[in-house]
Coordinates of C-alpha atoms and ligand atoms in Angstrom, one line a residue:
X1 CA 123.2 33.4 149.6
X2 CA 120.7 35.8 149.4
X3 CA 117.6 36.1 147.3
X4 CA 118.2 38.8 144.8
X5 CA 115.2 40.9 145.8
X6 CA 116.5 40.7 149.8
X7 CA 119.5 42.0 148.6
X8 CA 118.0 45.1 146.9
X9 CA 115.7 45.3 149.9
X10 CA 119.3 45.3 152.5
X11 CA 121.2 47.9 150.2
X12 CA 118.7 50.1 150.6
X13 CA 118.1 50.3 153.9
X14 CA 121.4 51.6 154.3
X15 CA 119.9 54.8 152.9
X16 CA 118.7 56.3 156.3
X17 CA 117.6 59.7 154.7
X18 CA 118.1 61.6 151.6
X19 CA 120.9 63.7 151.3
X20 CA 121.1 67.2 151.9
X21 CA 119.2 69.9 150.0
X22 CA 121.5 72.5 147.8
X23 CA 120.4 75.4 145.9
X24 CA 121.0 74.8 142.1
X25 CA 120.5 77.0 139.3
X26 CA 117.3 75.9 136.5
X27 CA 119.8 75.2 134.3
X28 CA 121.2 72.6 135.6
X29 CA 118.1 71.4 137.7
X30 CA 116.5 68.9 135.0
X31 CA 116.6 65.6 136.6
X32 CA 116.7 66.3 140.0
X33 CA 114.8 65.7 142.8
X34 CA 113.2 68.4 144.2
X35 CA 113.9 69.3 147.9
X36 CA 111.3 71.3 148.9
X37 CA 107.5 72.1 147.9
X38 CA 107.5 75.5 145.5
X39 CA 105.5 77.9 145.3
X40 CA 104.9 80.9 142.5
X41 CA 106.1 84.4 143.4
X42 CA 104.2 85.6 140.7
X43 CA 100.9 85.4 138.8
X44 CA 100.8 83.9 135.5
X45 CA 99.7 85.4 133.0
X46 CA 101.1 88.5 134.7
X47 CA 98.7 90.9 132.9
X48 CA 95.6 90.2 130.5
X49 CA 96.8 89.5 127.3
X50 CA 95.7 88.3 124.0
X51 CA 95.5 85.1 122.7
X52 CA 95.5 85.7 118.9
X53 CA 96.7 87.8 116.3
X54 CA 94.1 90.2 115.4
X55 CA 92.2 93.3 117.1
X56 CA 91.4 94.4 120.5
X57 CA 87.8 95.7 120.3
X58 CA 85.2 97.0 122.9
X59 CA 83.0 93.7 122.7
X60 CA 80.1 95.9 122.1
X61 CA 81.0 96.7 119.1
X62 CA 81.9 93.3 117.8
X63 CA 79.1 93.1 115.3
X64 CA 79.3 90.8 111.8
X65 CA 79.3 93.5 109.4
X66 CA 80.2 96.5 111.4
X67 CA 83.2 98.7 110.5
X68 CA 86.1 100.1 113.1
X69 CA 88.5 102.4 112.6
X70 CA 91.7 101.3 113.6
X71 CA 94.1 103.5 115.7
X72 CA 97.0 101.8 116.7
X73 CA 99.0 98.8 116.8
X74 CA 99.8 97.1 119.9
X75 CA 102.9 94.2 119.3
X76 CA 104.0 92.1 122.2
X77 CA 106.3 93.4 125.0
X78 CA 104.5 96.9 124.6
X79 CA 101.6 98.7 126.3
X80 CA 99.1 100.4 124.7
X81 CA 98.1 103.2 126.9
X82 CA 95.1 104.2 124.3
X83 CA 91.9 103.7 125.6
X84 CA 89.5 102.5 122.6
X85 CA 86.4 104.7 122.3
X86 CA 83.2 103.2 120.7
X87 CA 83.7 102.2 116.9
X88 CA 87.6 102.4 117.7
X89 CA 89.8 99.2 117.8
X90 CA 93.5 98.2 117.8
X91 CA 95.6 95.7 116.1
X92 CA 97.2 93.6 118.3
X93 CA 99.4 90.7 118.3
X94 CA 99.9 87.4 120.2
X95 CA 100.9 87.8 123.9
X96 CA 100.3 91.7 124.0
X97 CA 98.7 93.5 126.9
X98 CA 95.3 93.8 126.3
X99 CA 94.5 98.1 126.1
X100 CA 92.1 100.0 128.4
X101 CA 88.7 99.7 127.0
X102 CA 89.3 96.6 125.2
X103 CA 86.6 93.3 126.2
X104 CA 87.8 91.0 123.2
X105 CA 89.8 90.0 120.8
X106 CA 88.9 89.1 116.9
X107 CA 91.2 87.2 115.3
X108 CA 92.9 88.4 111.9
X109 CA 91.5 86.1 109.9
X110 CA 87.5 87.3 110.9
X111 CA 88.2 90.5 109.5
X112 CA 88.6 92.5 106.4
X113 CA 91.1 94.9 106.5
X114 CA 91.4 98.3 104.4
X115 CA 93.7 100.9 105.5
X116 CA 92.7 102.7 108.6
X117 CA 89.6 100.6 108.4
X118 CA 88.7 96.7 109.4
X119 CA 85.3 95.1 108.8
X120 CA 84.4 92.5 111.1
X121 CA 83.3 89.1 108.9
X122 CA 83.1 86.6 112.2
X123 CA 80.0 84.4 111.4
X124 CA 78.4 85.4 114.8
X125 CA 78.6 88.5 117.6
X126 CA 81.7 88.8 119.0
X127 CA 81.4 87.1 123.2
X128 CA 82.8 89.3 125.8
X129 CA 86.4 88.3 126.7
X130 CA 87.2 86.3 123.7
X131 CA 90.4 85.4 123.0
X132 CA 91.9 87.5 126.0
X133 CA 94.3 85.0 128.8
X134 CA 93.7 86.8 131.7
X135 CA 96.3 88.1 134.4
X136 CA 96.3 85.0 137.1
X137 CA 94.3 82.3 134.8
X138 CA 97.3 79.9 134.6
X139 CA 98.8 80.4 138.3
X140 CA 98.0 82.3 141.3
X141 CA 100.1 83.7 143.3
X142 CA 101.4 81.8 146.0
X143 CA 100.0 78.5 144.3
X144 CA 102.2 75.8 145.1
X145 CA 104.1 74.7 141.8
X146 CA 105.7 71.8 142.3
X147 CA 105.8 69.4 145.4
X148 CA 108.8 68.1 146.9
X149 CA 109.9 64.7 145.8
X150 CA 109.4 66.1 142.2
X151 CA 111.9 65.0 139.5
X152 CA 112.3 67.4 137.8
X153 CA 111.8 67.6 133.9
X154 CA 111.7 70.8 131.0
X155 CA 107.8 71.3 131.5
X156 CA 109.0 72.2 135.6
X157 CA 111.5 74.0 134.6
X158 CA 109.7 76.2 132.7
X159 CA 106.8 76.6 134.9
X160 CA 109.3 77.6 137.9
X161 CA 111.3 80.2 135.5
X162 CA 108.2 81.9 134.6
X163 CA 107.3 82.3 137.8
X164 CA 110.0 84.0 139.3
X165 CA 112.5 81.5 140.6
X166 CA 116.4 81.3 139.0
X167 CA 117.2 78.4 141.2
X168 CA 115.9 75.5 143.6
X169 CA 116.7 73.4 146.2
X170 CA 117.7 69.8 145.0
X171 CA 118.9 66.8 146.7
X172 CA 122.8 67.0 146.4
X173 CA 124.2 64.4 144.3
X174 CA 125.6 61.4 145.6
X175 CA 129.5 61.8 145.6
X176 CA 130.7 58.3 144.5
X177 CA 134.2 56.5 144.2
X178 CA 134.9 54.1 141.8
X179 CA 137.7 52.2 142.8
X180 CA 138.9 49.4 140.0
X181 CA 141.4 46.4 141.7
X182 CA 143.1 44.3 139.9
X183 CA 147.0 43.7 138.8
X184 CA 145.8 43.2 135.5
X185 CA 144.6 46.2 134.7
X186 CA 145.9 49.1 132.4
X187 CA 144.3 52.7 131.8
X188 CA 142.2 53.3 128.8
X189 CA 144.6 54.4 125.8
X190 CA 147.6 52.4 127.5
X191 CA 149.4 49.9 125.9
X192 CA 148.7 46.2 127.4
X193 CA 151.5 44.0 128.0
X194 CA 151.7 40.1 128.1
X195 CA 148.5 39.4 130.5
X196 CA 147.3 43.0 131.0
X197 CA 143.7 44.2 130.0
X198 CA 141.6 47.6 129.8
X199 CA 140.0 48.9 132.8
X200 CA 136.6 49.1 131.6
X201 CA 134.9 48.7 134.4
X202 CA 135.8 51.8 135.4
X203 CA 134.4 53.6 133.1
X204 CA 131.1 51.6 132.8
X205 CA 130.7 52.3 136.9
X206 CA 131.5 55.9 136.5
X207 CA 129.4 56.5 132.9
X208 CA 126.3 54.2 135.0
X209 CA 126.6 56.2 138.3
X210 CA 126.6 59.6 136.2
X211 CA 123.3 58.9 134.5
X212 CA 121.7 57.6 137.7
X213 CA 122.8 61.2 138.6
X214 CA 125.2 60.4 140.9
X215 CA 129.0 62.2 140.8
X216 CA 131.2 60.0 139.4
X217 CA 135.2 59.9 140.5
X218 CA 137.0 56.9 139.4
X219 CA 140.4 56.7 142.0
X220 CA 143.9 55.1 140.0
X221 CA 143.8 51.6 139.9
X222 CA 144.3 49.5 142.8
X223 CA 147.0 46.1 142.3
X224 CA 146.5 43.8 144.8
X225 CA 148.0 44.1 147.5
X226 CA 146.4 45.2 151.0
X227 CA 148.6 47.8 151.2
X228 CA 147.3 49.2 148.0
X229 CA 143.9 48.7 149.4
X230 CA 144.4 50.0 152.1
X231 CA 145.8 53.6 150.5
X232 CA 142.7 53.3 147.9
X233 CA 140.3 53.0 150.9
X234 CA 142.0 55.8 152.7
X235 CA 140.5 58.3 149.7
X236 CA 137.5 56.7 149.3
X237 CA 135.6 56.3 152.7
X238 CA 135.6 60.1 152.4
X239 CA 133.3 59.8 149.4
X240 CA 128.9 59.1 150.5
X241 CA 129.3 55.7 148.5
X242 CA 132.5 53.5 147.2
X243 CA 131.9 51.1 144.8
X244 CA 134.9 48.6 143.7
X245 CA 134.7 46.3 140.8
X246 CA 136.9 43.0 141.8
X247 CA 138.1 41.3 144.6
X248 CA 135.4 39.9 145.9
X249 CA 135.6 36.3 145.1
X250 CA 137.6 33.8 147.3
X251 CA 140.7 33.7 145.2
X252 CA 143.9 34.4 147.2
X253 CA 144.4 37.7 145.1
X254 CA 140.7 38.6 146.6
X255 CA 141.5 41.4 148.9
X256 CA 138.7 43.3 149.4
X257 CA 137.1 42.1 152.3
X258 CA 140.1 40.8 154.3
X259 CA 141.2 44.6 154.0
X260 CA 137.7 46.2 155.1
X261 CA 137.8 43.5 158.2
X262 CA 141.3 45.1 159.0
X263 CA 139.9 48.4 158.8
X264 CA 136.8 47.7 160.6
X265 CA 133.3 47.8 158.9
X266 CA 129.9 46.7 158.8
X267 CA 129.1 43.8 156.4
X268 CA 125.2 43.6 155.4
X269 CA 125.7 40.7 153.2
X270 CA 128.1 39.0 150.9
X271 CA 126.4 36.9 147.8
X272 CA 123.3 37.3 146.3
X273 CA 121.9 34.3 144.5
X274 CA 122.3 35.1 140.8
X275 CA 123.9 34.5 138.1
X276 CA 126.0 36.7 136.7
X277 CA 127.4 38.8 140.3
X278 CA 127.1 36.0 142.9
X279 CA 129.9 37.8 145.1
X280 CA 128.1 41.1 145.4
X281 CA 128.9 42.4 148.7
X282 CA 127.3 45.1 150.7
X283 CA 128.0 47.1 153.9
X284 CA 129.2 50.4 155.5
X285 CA 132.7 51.6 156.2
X286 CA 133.7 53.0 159.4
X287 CA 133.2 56.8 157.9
X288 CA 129.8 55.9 157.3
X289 CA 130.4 55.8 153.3
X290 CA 127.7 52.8 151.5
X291 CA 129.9 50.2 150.3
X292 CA 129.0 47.8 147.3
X293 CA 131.7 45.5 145.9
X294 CA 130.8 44.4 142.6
X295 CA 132.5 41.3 141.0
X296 CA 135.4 42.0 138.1
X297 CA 133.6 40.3 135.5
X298 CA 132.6 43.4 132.7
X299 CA 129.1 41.8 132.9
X300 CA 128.7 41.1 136.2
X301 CA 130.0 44.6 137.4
X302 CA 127.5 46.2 134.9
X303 CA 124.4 43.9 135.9
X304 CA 125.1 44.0 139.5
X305 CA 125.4 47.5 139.4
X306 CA 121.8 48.0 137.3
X307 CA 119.9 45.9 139.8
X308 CA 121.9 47.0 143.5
X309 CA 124.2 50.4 142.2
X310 CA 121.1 52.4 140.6
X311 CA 118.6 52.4 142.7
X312 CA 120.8 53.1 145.5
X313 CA 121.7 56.0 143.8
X314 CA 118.8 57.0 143.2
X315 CA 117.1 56.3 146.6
X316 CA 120.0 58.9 148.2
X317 CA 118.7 61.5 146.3
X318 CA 115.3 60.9 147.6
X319 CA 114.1 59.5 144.0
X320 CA 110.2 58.2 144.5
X321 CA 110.9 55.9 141.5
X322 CA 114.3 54.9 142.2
X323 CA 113.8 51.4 140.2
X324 CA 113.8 50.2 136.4
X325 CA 110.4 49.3 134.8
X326 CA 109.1 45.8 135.3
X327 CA 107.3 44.3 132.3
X328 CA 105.9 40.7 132.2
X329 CA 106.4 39.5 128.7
X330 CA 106.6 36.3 126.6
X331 CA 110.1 34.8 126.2
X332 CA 110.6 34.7 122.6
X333 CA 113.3 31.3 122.3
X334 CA 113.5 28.7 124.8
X335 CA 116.2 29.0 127.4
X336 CA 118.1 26.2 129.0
X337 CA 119.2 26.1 132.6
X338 CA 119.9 24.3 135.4
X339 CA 118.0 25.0 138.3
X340 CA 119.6 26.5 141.3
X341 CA 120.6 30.5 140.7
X342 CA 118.3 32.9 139.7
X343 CA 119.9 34.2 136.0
X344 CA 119.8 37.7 135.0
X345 CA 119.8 37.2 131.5
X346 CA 120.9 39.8 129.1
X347 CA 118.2 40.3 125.7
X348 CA 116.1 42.1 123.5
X349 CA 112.6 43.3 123.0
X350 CA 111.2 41.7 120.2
X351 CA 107.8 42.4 119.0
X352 CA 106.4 42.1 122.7
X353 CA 108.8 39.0 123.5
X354 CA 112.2 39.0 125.2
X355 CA 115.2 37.7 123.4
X356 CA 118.0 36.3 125.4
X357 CA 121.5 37.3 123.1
X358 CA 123.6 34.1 122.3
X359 CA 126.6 34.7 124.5
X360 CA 126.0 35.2 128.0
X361 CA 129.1 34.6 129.7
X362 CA 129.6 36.9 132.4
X363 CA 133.0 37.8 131.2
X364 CA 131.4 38.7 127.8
X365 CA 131.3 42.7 127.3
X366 CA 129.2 42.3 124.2
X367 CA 126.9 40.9 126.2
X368 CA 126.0 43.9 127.3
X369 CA 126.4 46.2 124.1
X370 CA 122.6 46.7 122.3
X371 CA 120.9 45.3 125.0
X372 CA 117.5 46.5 125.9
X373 CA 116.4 44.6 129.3
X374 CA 117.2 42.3 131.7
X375 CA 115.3 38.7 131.6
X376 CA 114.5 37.2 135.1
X377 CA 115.2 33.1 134.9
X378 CA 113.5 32.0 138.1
X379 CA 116.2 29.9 140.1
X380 CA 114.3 26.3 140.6
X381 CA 113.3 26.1 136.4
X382 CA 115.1 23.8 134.1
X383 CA 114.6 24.5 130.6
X384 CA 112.4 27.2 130.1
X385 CA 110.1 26.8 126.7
X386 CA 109.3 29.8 124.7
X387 CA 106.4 31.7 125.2
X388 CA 106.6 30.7 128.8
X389 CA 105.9 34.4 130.5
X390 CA 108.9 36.2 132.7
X391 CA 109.7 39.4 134.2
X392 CA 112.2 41.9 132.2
X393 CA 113.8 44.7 133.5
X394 CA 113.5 47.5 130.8
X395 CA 116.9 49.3 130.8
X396 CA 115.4 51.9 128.8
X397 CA 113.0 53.0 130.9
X398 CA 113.1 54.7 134.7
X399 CA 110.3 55.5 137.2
X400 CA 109.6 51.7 138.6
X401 CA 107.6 51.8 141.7
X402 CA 109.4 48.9 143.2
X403 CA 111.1 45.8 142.1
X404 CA 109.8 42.3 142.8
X405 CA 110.3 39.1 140.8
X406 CA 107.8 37.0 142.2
Ligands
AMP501 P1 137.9 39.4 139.9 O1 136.5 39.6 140.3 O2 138.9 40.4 140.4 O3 138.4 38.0 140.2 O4 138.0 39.5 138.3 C1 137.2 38.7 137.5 C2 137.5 38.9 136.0 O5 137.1 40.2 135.7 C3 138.9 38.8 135.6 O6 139.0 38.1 134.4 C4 139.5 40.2 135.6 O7 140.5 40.3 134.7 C5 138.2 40.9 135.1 N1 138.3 42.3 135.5 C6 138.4 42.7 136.8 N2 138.4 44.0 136.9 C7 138.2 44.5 135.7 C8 138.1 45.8 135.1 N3 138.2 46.9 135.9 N4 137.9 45.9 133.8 C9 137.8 44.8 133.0 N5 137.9 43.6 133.5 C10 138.1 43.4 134.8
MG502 MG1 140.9 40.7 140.5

């Protein structure tokens, strides 16, 4: 069995390079990784423009007391082709291109204002170039914006739409195959019969994969029996990863590796030393798809897939972060054990403490419904007292460097 963070490690080496870049419009870029560095077609501000309501002026003529006669009005999104003469000034709004002539802006609020007439009232001379954003201050052209590797978020977005670009070039997403065994199993909305139960494993794997941004299509359900399998694994190898929930025990209804060993594959491990997801296995099929079979058990599909699924995902679309945030925090109630498996416990944040919830069995669903992180047990304790310090995984929050649990 191995060491949980040996497994992570093996997973993801199987993730020789990112996968290819595609060209994806803004709108649907938030979140992904950036393929390539980007640069600015354009300048930013694109032409001098001013920063405040108020009045262009010549700043010459930006005495306290003095009186201008006003000759125009220049809103944004027009140009003022007026050049301002000595004495002369123009109202102007936010984000308007400053007029010929004009070296600053007063602000609305510095002035009295009668008619075709405005009196400056600033407390102090007017400096030249006040209030004016000049063409190019924010970006130059040819700057680069944002660096490849990038995930990217609204403020990027922004930035790259004012400078020109409709589109980028991401990572592609991961095209993923969920594949549920079991003869059990009935589709959501479908009546159960004597022994039958819900796929929902299913459709936590596809809901998981989808926010690790990975494309998520879950194949019909497979009963077991190899030739089943085998048909199931016929559509999936085409896929760039297949993950299965089931079948991965040593129960004579376990078919999942017997039917990858007739169909020839690579095995990178089978069993990780934790508890829930012991059978976890790992490897590449012949068509070069990433294989991880996650054990049926709701909680153990779900917890195996947050600590193997994820970051795999992640690390295929070349995510620098492709990990959970690690935080080292008090347990808040003791929690008995026996030593031997590492646990991945399922809890609460609690004022700066983690809570394990009461029922962790691994075929529990609730324990995994208003959960906020995963507790590390480490596999040799025994009772572990409160207040004794462990390592959480906070399922709220992305971008962790790495993962360790030493
Ligand atoms: P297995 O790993 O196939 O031995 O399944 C272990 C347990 O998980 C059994 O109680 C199954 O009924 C349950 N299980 C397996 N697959 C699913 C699924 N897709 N949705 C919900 N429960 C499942
Ligand atoms: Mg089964």
């Amino acid at each position: 069995m191995l060491p949980i963070d040996e497994a992570l490690q093996r997973v993801l080496s199987l993730v020789k390079q990112p996968l290819e870049a595609e060209w994806c419009p803004l709108e649907q870029a938030d979140n992904r990784v950036l393929a390539r560095d980007t640069r600015s077609a354009r300048v930013l501000p694109p032409f001098d423009n001013s920063a405040m309501d108020g009045y262009a002026v010549r700043f010459e003529d930006g005495v306290p007391g003095k009186e201008l006669q006003v000759i125009g009005e220049n809103p944004a999104g027009s140009v003022s082709e007026q050049k301002l003469a000595p004495g002369e000034c123009l109202r102007i709004f936010t984000g308007a291109a400053i007029p010929p002539g004009c070296t600053a802006v007063i602000m609305q609020e510095e002035v009295e204002r009668d008619g075709p007439k405005m009196t400056i009232r600033a407390p102090e001379a007017v400096k030249e170039g006040q209030h004016i954003r000049r063409r190019g201050s924010d970006v130059e052209d040819g700057t680069l914006l944002v660096p490849a590797g990038t995930v990217l978020t609204p403020g990027e977005l922004a930035l790259l739409a004012s400078c020109g670009h409709a589109g980028v070039l991401v990572r592609r997403k991961p095209r993923v195959a969920i594949v549920s065994t079991g003869h059990e199993l009935r589709y959501i909305g479908e009546k159960t019969g004597p022994g039958q139960i819900i796929n929902s494993n299913g459709l936590a794997l596809a809901t998981l994969v989808r926010r690790a941004g990975g494309e998520a299509t879950q194949l019909a359900i497979v009963p077991d029996t190899k030739e089943a399998h085998h048909e199931a694994f016929d559509q999936a190898e085409r896929y760039d990863v297949v993950l299965t929930s089931g079948g991965v025990s040593v129960g004579d209804h376990d078919l999942i590796q017997p039917v990858l060993e007739e169909r020839g594959w690579t095995r990178e491990f089978w069993k990780v030393s934790m508890k829930p997801g012991k059978p976890v296995l790992c490897g590449t099929l012949k068509s070069g798809a990433i294989f991880l079979g996650l054990p049926g058990n709701p909680a153990s599909t779900m917890v195996s897939f947050e600590l193997f699924g994820r970051p795999l995902i992640k690390a295929l679309q070349g995510h620098p972060r492709p990990f959970l945030k690690q935080v080292r925090v008090p347990l808040g109630l003791p929690y008995p054990k026996r030593p031997g498996r590492l646990h991945v416990v399922r809890g609460t944040y609690e004022n700066g403490s983690f809570h394990p919830i009461k029922k962790q069995g691994s075929g529990m669903l609730r324990s995994m419904s208003g959960i906020s992180a995963f507790g590390f047990m480490p596999a040799e304790s025994d009772l572990i007292e409160a207040g004794t310090e462990i390592i959480t995984l906070d399922l709220r929050h992305e971008g962790g460097k790495d993962f360790s649990i030493r």
